[in-house]
Amino acid sequence: MSEGSEKRSAWSKVRLHVVTGKGGTGKSTVAAALALSLASEGKSVLLCEVEGRQGIARMFDVDPLPYQEREIARGLRGEGENGAGVVHALHIDPESALMEYLAMYYKLGRAGRALDRFGVIEFATTIAPGARDVLLTGKVFEAVERNSRNKGATRYDAVVLDAPPTGRISQFLNVSDELAGLAKMGPIKHQSDTMMTLFRSPRTAVHLVTVLEEMPVQETADGIAELRSNRLPVGAVVVNMVRPRDLQAEDLAAARAGTLDAARVQGDLKQAGVDTDDDLVRGLLTEAHDHAERRALEDSQRTIVGGLGVPVLELARLAGGVDLGGLYELAADIREQGLR
Amino acid sequence: MNIPRSPRTRLRVGPLATSAGGRTAPELDVDALLDDRRTGIIVCCGSGGVGKTTVSAALGLRAAERGRKVVVLTIDPARRLAQSMGIEALDNTPRPVAQVDQDAGGTLDAMMLDMKRTFDEVVESQATPEKAQQILENPFYIALSSSFAGTQEYMAMEKLGQIHADAQRDGTYDLIVVDTPPSRSALDFLDAPERLSSFLDGRFIRLMLAPARGPAKLMTAGLSLITNALSKILGAQVLRDLQTFVAALDTVFGGFRQRAQKTYALLQADKTAFLVVAAPEPDALREAAYFVERLNEDRMPLGGLIVNRASPVPEGTLSADEAMAAAERLRKLDPESLTAGLLRLHADQSRMVEREALLRTRFAAAHPQVATAVVPALAGDVHDLVGLRRVGELLAGA
């Protein structure tokens, strides 16, 4: 059994993929690409965002998302056994989640409207400690464990959550802890316990996105330790924006040491029909030197990532930026590396 | 750890240095800002992951070595950077940074901010010891002091207010550099005074206070309807905790509100300069645009934009497409050709630079008044004073 297929069997049961990462590492991009990759397997996927950014709408070039599941894309055709699956997207905001929750679970009627009028909804979603997170995770839970209360709703094979950053992820998912000081019993306690059962089960995987730089890697290591100590299931580390590897190892070493042969490069350039001057050659060697420096740092960080005891995926840096085409490219990369 | 200096003598940056058509932003003169004795406070804001902490520390170090008496308030520095500045301990007090060049008569202190400690101190200063104790132990306070939207941002400003007042009194510092928390809502502190007020004056708080203040018979049918609904959802104990908390907090919030308004005024003063830090990425620049607009709305003095970690512009005039075509020709002759690899790297670099230049031009078109400094990315990570000094030079365009 290849390494890839082992990963596949470990993750094929996962219904909830939580994607986190330090700011600037591209976690939203990875979440979107993962959703597309799962859809390319023929799965029906829901991609959720919870930070009010409307990043999904921008990435997929659609109108800002409402609090409503919208079809936004299809997986790559002709690759899944059952044809390409559909990706739906949902923008979860705490106010709507709370109103929906109250309507679904409590027949409050007049009192429900009074809660809104008296500013209770606003209070609960902006100030009441932990309530925001619980409302957001609660809606995600509902999407994964759809039951008869939500009539006519689509059922999904997988839910991908573009989650808060690594520094906050354990707290975010640790719903019962957030509420522990507040609700020791009663209906909220019961519901948060049910949510924790899903989040701690093998049906959930928390993936951490990083780039090969010191701080994000350190944060990833800390994040994994924290997830583990909270018994939350760690999925993969996705190393994003990996620099191109166009130089052979020995050339890389020479570039770093500043011993690349300028005359040879000049000769090659002439042969390739490029108008050369000393500036161009010097420029190329300088770029190679800086690149080699960065690559050396990347390699040392890669060793650290490799030692985290978690499957690792690598995604290339797209020089032209990430557009919809880029997302499909990354999705194909993710599939090839076996995160399904 | 040394930051390897590039063999090139001077790093050049995009269209700001080499105007390539389109609109270009006015240049931000960082040294003029640091040297101007009227600049008393610099607030760095921006979204997460753009290198705000490094920029704040580098600005502080450069100002100190140019003769200012500086304190840097930082939020969450990389461990090694914190160690090298001697601030890995969280004691909420500024500490002198070793190995700063003091020849120009300047000094540098640094502090890592402990949000919760700062909040606790505010409560302690506003309430009697018993009342303070009651608040500090309430589960709602414990959660609030770490999760109220904007609390973290606001506490950074609260600490700024304290240090500013101390410095005015003792003459300890003449420049305070503040790093803001890496949150999406990094400007939430601007809303904090207003939010506190509307929180206290809100109907819900009055509702919570009603049973404590007046006889039960004053409770209208509407109120009991709500209270019943709440205890059904929350449970009676939670409701009681909440009522205790609100009642306790109500007594200290008057002073709280006053402080918030004072800090807000301090931020609006001429001696303050906000610097918006961004990476040359669409998301970070979109956030930067939001910050710029928000600061204008609140009439906060904007110093300028710092585009951090920009891709260095390659030398020569070889375009990405030409480089790729030449690389393909060489690769056909020798699949492992070194020069083909170099050309592909050059193409990749040129494309990044082109994209970043376009993003900056767009930003400048929408915000032509914002002075901008572009800081090229270093090849290595920054985690010591040597690295900070280098970033400082790049910030100043030196």
XYZ file of C-alpha atoms in Angstrom, chain A residues 101-254:
154
model
C -31.135 27.997 16.087
C -33.850 29.538 18.237
C -36.433 28.894 15.543
C -35.261 25.302 15.089
C -34.976 24.245 18.724
C -37.176 26.524 20.801
C -40.703 27.409 19.989
C -40.287 30.829 21.527
C -42.822 32.657 19.405
C -43.459 36.116 20.827
C -40.569 35.821 23.264
C -38.166 35.158 20.391
C -39.072 38.422 18.752
C -38.870 40.194 22.087
C -35.318 38.888 22.531
C -34.352 40.581 19.306
C -36.169 43.798 20.176
C -34.485 44.056 23.561
C -31.032 43.732 22.038
C -30.487 40.259 23.456
C -29.480 38.853 20.084
C -26.956 41.619 19.621
C -25.678 41.113 23.144
C -25.351 37.368 22.692
C -23.465 37.654 19.430
C -21.128 40.518 20.212
C -20.444 40.433 23.906
C -21.544 37.212 25.538
C -18.319 35.290 26.012
C -17.720 32.407 23.671
C -21.243 32.662 22.288
C -20.065 33.761 18.867
C -17.822 30.745 18.452
C -20.481 28.364 19.679
C -23.055 29.744 17.259
C -20.617 29.426 14.361
C -19.486 25.903 15.216
C -23.090 25.010 15.979
C -24.139 25.804 12.431
C -21.210 23.794 11.053
C -22.254 20.892 13.253
C -25.792 21.162 11.916
C -24.521 21.042 8.326
C -22.532 17.879 9.032
C -25.194 16.119 11.082
C -28.273 17.249 9.159
C -31.433 15.977 10.807
C -35.128 16.247 10.175
C -35.418 19.624 11.896
C -33.910 21.311 8.834
C -36.492 20.245 6.274
C -35.516 19.971 2.639
C -31.862 20.892 3.266
C -29.112 19.400 1.086
C -27.131 16.589 2.661
C -23.389 16.731 2.086
C -20.722 14.051 1.864
C -18.205 16.457 3.314
C -18.092 19.898 4.922
C -14.941 22.052 4.609
C -14.599 24.847 7.142
C -12.384 27.848 6.483
C -11.710 28.250 10.201
C -10.167 30.948 12.439
C -6.344 31.115 12.580
C -4.091 28.518 14.229
C -3.672 30.554 17.398
C -7.389 30.358 18.083
C -8.436 27.053 16.569
C -8.425 24.860 19.688
C -10.406 27.420 21.633
C -12.803 27.759 18.699
C -13.537 24.033 18.471
C -13.449 23.418 22.189
C -17.039 24.453 22.595
C -17.718 22.825 25.934
C -14.643 24.423 27.495
C -15.658 27.830 26.281
C -18.999 27.391 27.928
C -17.774 25.418 30.933
C -17.664 28.352 33.283
C -21.049 29.547 32.129
C -23.275 26.581 31.460
C -22.621 23.662 33.760
C -25.957 22.072 32.998
C -29.057 22.739 30.986
C -29.820 22.575 27.289
C -26.744 24.462 26.052
C -24.420 22.173 27.962
C -26.093 19.147 26.445
C -25.844 20.486 22.916
C -22.231 21.522 23.241
C -21.370 18.022 24.457
C -22.960 16.525 21.338
C -20.920 18.894 19.199
C -17.699 17.923 20.969
C -18.411 14.268 20.246
C -18.285 15.021 16.513
C -15.280 17.355 16.721
C -13.256 14.782 18.664
C -14.239 11.838 16.471
C -12.304 10.432 13.479
C -15.018 11.974 11.307
C -13.330 15.341 11.866
C -9.830 16.333 10.711
C -8.141 19.642 11.479
C -5.635 20.593 8.771
C -3.011 23.247 9.415
C -1.769 25.450 6.590
C 1.724 26.892 6.876
C 4.497 28.351 4.766
C 8.143 27.320 5.210
C 9.071 30.203 7.465
C 10.035 30.190 11.076
C 7.031 31.802 12.738
C 4.264 30.006 10.853
C 6.020 26.654 11.362
C 6.459 27.350 15.071
C 2.791 28.279 15.303
C 1.846 25.098 13.468
C 3.857 22.998 15.927
C 2.219 24.800 18.860
C -1.194 24.429 17.226
C -0.759 20.671 16.787
C 0.329 20.257 20.404
C -2.685 22.254 21.556
C -5.114 20.308 19.366
C -3.700 17.044 20.673
C -3.929 18.109 24.290
C -7.573 18.960 23.641
C -8.065 15.540 21.998
C -9.022 17.189 18.709
C -8.044 15.117 15.635
C -5.108 16.546 13.661
C -5.344 15.917 9.897
C -2.518 17.071 7.635
C -0.066 19.927 7.521
C -0.429 21.696 4.185
C 2.759 23.511 3.251
C 1.620 26.308 0.979
C 3.424 28.640 -1.428
C 6.473 26.432 -1.864
C 9.125 28.115 -3.979
C 9.922 26.659 -7.403
C 12.756 24.137 -7.482
C 14.513 24.888 -10.721
C 18.098 24.428 -9.579
C 19.998 21.182 -8.964
C 21.304 20.631 -5.439
C 24.956 21.321 -6.307
C 24.050 24.470 -8.268
C 22.007 25.629 -5.317
C 24.973 25.201 -2.990
C 27.220 27.070 -5.416
